[in-house]
Amino acid sequence: MNKDIIDKLIEEAKEIASRNFCCSHSGYTVGAALLTNEGKIYKGFNIENEGIQSICAERVAFSKALSEGNHRFTCIVVVGKKLKDNKFVKTTPCGYCRQFMKEYTTKDFFIYTYDDNENKIYKYTMEELLPESFIL
Protein backbone atom coordinates (compact mmCIF):
# COMPACT_ATOMS: atom_id res chain seq x y z
CA MET A 1 0.00 0.00 0.00
CA ASN A 2 1.26 3.45 -0.94
CA LYS A 3 2.58 5.36 2.13
CA ASP A 4 0.98 8.60 0.90
CA ILE A 5 -2.42 6.91 0.92
CA ILE A 6 -1.87 5.51 4.42
CA ASP A 7 -0.71 8.94 5.66
CA LYS A 8 -3.88 10.51 4.19
CA LEU A 9 -6.06 7.89 5.88
CA ILE A 10 -4.28 8.48 9.21
CA GLU A 11 -4.97 12.21 8.94
CA GLU A 12 -8.63 11.56 8.02
CA ALA A 13 -9.04 9.23 11.01
CA LYS A 14 -7.33 11.68 13.38
CA GLU A 15 -9.47 14.53 12.11
CA ILE A 16 -12.80 12.78 12.70
CA ALA A 17 -11.70 11.49 16.11
CA SER A 18 -10.69 15.02 17.15
CA ARG A 19 -13.65 16.88 15.64
CA ASN A 20 -16.57 14.51 16.15
CA PHE A 21 -16.89 12.26 19.14
CA CYS A 22 -19.46 10.92 21.58
CA CYS A 23 -17.28 9.36 24.25
CA SER A 24 -18.39 10.99 27.51
CA HIS A 25 -18.22 7.66 29.37
CA SER A 26 -14.72 6.47 28.50
CA GLY A 27 -13.13 9.78 27.51
CA TYR A 28 -11.38 7.85 24.73
CA THR A 29 -12.05 8.98 21.17
CA VAL A 30 -11.47 6.67 18.22
CA GLY A 31 -11.50 7.53 14.53
CA ALA A 32 -11.53 5.19 11.56
CA ALA A 33 -10.94 5.73 7.85
CA LEU A 34 -12.03 2.85 5.64
CA LEU A 35 -10.77 2.68 2.06
CA THR A 36 -12.79 0.90 -0.63
CA ASN A 37 -11.19 -0.85 -3.59
CA GLU A 38 -12.50 2.03 -5.73
CA GLY A 39 -10.64 4.61 -3.62
CA LYS A 40 -13.58 6.04 -1.65
CA ILE A 41 -13.00 6.82 2.03
CA TYR A 42 -15.63 6.27 4.72
CA LYS A 43 -14.98 7.73 8.15
CA GLY A 44 -16.44 6.91 11.54
CA PHE A 45 -15.98 7.70 15.21
CA ASN A 46 -16.98 5.85 18.36
CA ILE A 47 -20.44 6.60 19.72
CA GLU A 48 -21.01 5.74 23.38
CA ASN A 49 -24.15 5.66 25.49
CA GLU A 50 -25.08 4.54 28.98
CA GLY A 51 -26.27 1.13 27.84
CA ILE A 52 -24.41 -1.67 26.16
CA GLN A 53 -25.30 -0.47 22.68
CA SER A 54 -22.26 1.70 22.00
CA ILE A 55 -20.79 1.47 18.50
CA CYS A 56 -17.13 1.59 17.57
CA ALA A 57 -15.60 3.82 14.90
CA GLU A 58 -14.77 0.85 12.69
CA ARG A 59 -18.35 -0.40 12.55
CA VAL A 60 -19.63 3.13 11.88
CA ALA A 61 -17.32 3.42 8.86
CA PHE A 62 -18.25 -0.05 7.59
CA SER A 63 -21.97 0.58 8.12
CA LYS A 64 -21.81 3.79 6.11
CA ALA A 65 -20.00 2.06 3.27
CA LEU A 66 -22.22 -1.02 3.25
CA SER A 67 -25.41 1.08 3.37
CA GLU A 68 -24.23 2.88 0.22
CA GLY A 69 -23.64 -0.40 -1.59
CA ASN A 70 -19.86 -0.62 -1.19
CA HIS A 71 -18.70 -4.13 -0.31
CA ARG A 72 -15.07 -4.28 -1.45
CA PHE A 73 -12.45 -2.88 0.92
CA THR A 74 -8.69 -2.38 0.79
CA CYS A 75 -7.81 -1.32 4.34
CA ILE A 76 -8.86 0.60 7.43
CA VAL A 77 -6.92 2.98 9.66
CA VAL A 78 -7.90 3.14 13.34
CA VAL A 79 -6.55 5.80 15.71
CA GLY A 80 -7.43 6.61 19.30
CA LYS A 81 -6.57 8.93 22.16
CA LYS A 82 -7.82 10.10 25.52
CA LEU A 83 -9.66 13.39 25.18
CA LYS A 84 -7.29 15.07 27.63
CA ASP A 85 -4.24 13.99 25.61
CA ASN A 86 -2.94 15.54 22.42
CA LYS A 87 -1.33 12.40 21.08
CA PHE A 88 -2.85 9.39 19.41
CA VAL A 89 -1.63 5.99 20.59
CA LYS A 90 -1.61 2.53 19.02
CA THR A 91 -5.27 1.45 18.93
CA THR A 92 -6.47 -1.81 17.43
CA PRO A 93 -10.08 -2.87 16.84
CA CYS A 94 -11.93 -4.60 19.67
CA GLY A 95 -12.92 -8.25 19.34
CA TYR A 96 -16.46 -7.43 18.22
CA CYS A 97 -15.14 -5.17 15.45
CA ARG A 98 -12.59 -7.77 14.36
CA GLN A 99 -15.30 -10.39 13.93
CA PHE A 100 -17.57 -7.85 12.19
CA MET A 101 -14.86 -6.76 9.75
CA LYS A 102 -13.91 -10.39 9.01
CA GLU A 103 -17.40 -10.88 7.56
CA TYR A 104 -16.87 -8.15 4.94
CA THR A 105 -13.18 -8.38 4.06
CA THR A 106 -10.79 -10.63 2.19
CA LYS A 107 -7.36 -11.99 3.09
CA ASP A 108 -5.63 -9.00 1.47
CA PHE A 109 -7.42 -6.48 3.74
CA PHE A 110 -5.12 -4.62 6.16
CA ILE A 111 -5.68 -2.82 9.47
CA TYR A 112 -3.38 0.11 10.27
CA THR A 113 -2.96 2.15 13.41
CA TYR A 114 -0.62 4.98 14.31
CA ASP A 115 1.24 6.03 17.46
CA ASP A 116 2.21 9.72 17.76
CA ASN A 117 4.64 9.01 20.61
CA GLU A 118 6.63 6.56 18.51
CA ASN A 119 5.83 8.20 15.16
CA LYS A 120 5.14 4.68 13.94
CA ILE A 121 2.55 3.05 11.70
CA TYR A 122 1.49 -0.49 12.60
CA LYS A 123 0.08 -2.86 9.98
CA TYR A 124 -1.92 -6.03 10.64
CA THR A 125 -3.76 -8.66 8.66
CA MET A 126 -7.14 -9.87 9.83
CA GLU A 127 -5.57 -13.27 10.49
CA GLU A 128 -3.04 -11.68 12.86
CA LEU A 129 -5.75 -9.89 14.84
CA LEU A 130 -8.35 -12.65 14.65
CA PRO A 131 -6.67 -16.02 14.17
CA GLU A 132 -9.61 -18.13 15.37
CA SER A 133 -12.65 -16.32 13.96
CA PHE A 134 -16.19 -17.65 14.03
CA ILE A 135 -17.25 -18.55 10.50
CA LEU A 136 -20.18 -20.79 9.59
XYZ file of C-alpha atoms in Angstrom:
136
model
C 0.000 0.000 0.000
C 1.262 3.449 -0.942
C 2.577 5.355 2.126
C 0.982 8.598 0.904
C -2.424 6.912 0.918
C -1.870 5.512 4.421
C -0.714 8.941 5.656
C -3.883 10.508 4.187
C -6.059 7.892 5.885
C -4.276 8.481 9.205
C -4.971 12.215 8.944
C -8.628 11.560 8.019
C -9.042 9.229 11.015
C -7.329 11.680 13.381
C -9.475 14.532 12.109
C -12.798 12.783 12.695
C -11.698 11.489 16.105
C -10.693 15.022 17.147
C -13.647 16.877 15.645
C -16.571 14.508 16.152
C -16.889 12.255 19.141
C -19.461 10.919 21.582
C -17.281 9.362 24.254
C -18.390 10.988 27.506
C -18.222 7.664 29.372
C -14.719 6.467 28.499
C -13.130 9.778 27.511
C -11.381 7.851 24.732
C -12.048 8.975 21.174
C -11.469 6.670 18.221
C -11.497 7.529 14.533
C -11.533 5.185 11.561
C -10.937 5.733 7.855
C -12.027 2.850 5.636
C -10.771 2.677 2.055
C -12.792 0.896 -0.633
C -11.192 -0.847 -3.591
C -12.502 2.027 -5.734
C -10.639 4.607 -3.616
C -13.582 6.039 -1.653
C -12.996 6.817 2.032
C -15.634 6.269 4.715
C -14.976 7.729 8.152
C -16.437 6.907 11.542
C -15.976 7.699 15.212
C -16.981 5.846 18.362
C -20.443 6.602 19.725
C -21.010 5.737 23.381
C -24.149 5.662 25.485
C -25.077 4.539 28.983
C -26.269 1.135 27.836
C -24.411 -1.667 26.163
C -25.301 -0.472 22.676
C -22.258 1.700 21.999
C -20.791 1.466 18.503
C -17.134 1.587 17.566
C -15.599 3.816 14.896
C -14.769 0.849 12.687
C -18.352 -0.400 12.552
C -19.626 3.133 11.878
C -17.321 3.424 8.855
C -18.250 -0.048 7.590
C -21.971 0.577 8.116
C -21.808 3.793 6.115
C -19.997 2.055 3.265
C -22.225 -1.020 3.248
C -25.409 1.082 3.370
C -24.227 2.876 0.224
C -23.642 -0.404 -1.594
C -19.856 -0.621 -1.194
C -18.705 -4.129 -0.313
C -15.066 -4.278 -1.449
C -12.452 -2.882 0.917
C -8.692 -2.380 0.791
C -7.814 -1.318 4.337
C -8.860 0.597 7.430
C -6.918 2.976 9.663
C -7.903 3.140 13.335
C -6.555 5.804 15.707
C -7.426 6.614 19.299
C -6.567 8.933 22.159
C -7.824 10.101 25.517
C -9.663 13.394 25.179
C -7.294 15.070 27.628
C -4.239 13.985 25.610
C -2.941 15.545 22.424
C -1.333 12.402 21.079
C -2.850 9.391 19.409
C -1.628 5.988 20.586
C -1.615 2.533 19.018
C -5.266 1.451 18.930
C -6.471 -1.812 17.432
C -10.079 -2.874 16.838
C -11.931 -4.597 19.666
C -12.919 -8.253 19.340
C -16.459 -7.427 18.219
C -15.138 -5.173 15.446
C -12.595 -7.768 14.363
C -15.304 -10.388 13.929
C -17.573 -7.852 12.190
C -14.861 -6.764 9.750
C -13.910 -10.388 9.010
C -17.400 -10.877 7.556
C -16.867 -8.145 4.942
C -13.175 -8.381 4.057
C -10.790 -10.631 2.186
C -7.360 -11.991 3.087
C -5.633 -8.997 1.470
C -7.419 -6.481 3.742
C -5.121 -4.624 6.165
C -5.677 -2.818 9.469
C -3.382 0.110 10.267
C -2.956 2.152 13.412
C -0.615 4.977 14.313
C 1.239 6.034 17.457
C 2.206 9.717 17.759
C 4.637 9.014 20.610
C 6.633 6.562 18.512
C 5.830 8.199 15.159
C 5.144 4.680 13.941
C 2.550 3.049 11.698
C 1.487 -0.486 12.602
C 0.081 -2.859 9.975
C -1.916 -6.027 10.639
C -3.761 -8.657 8.661
C -7.140 -9.870 9.828
C -5.573 -13.272 10.486
C -3.036 -11.680 12.864
C -5.753 -9.889 14.839
C -8.355 -12.650 14.651
C -6.671 -16.022 14.173
C -9.614 -18.129 15.368
C -12.649 -16.324 13.965
C -16.189 -17.651 14.025
C -17.245 -18.547 10.503
C -20.177 -20.789 9.588
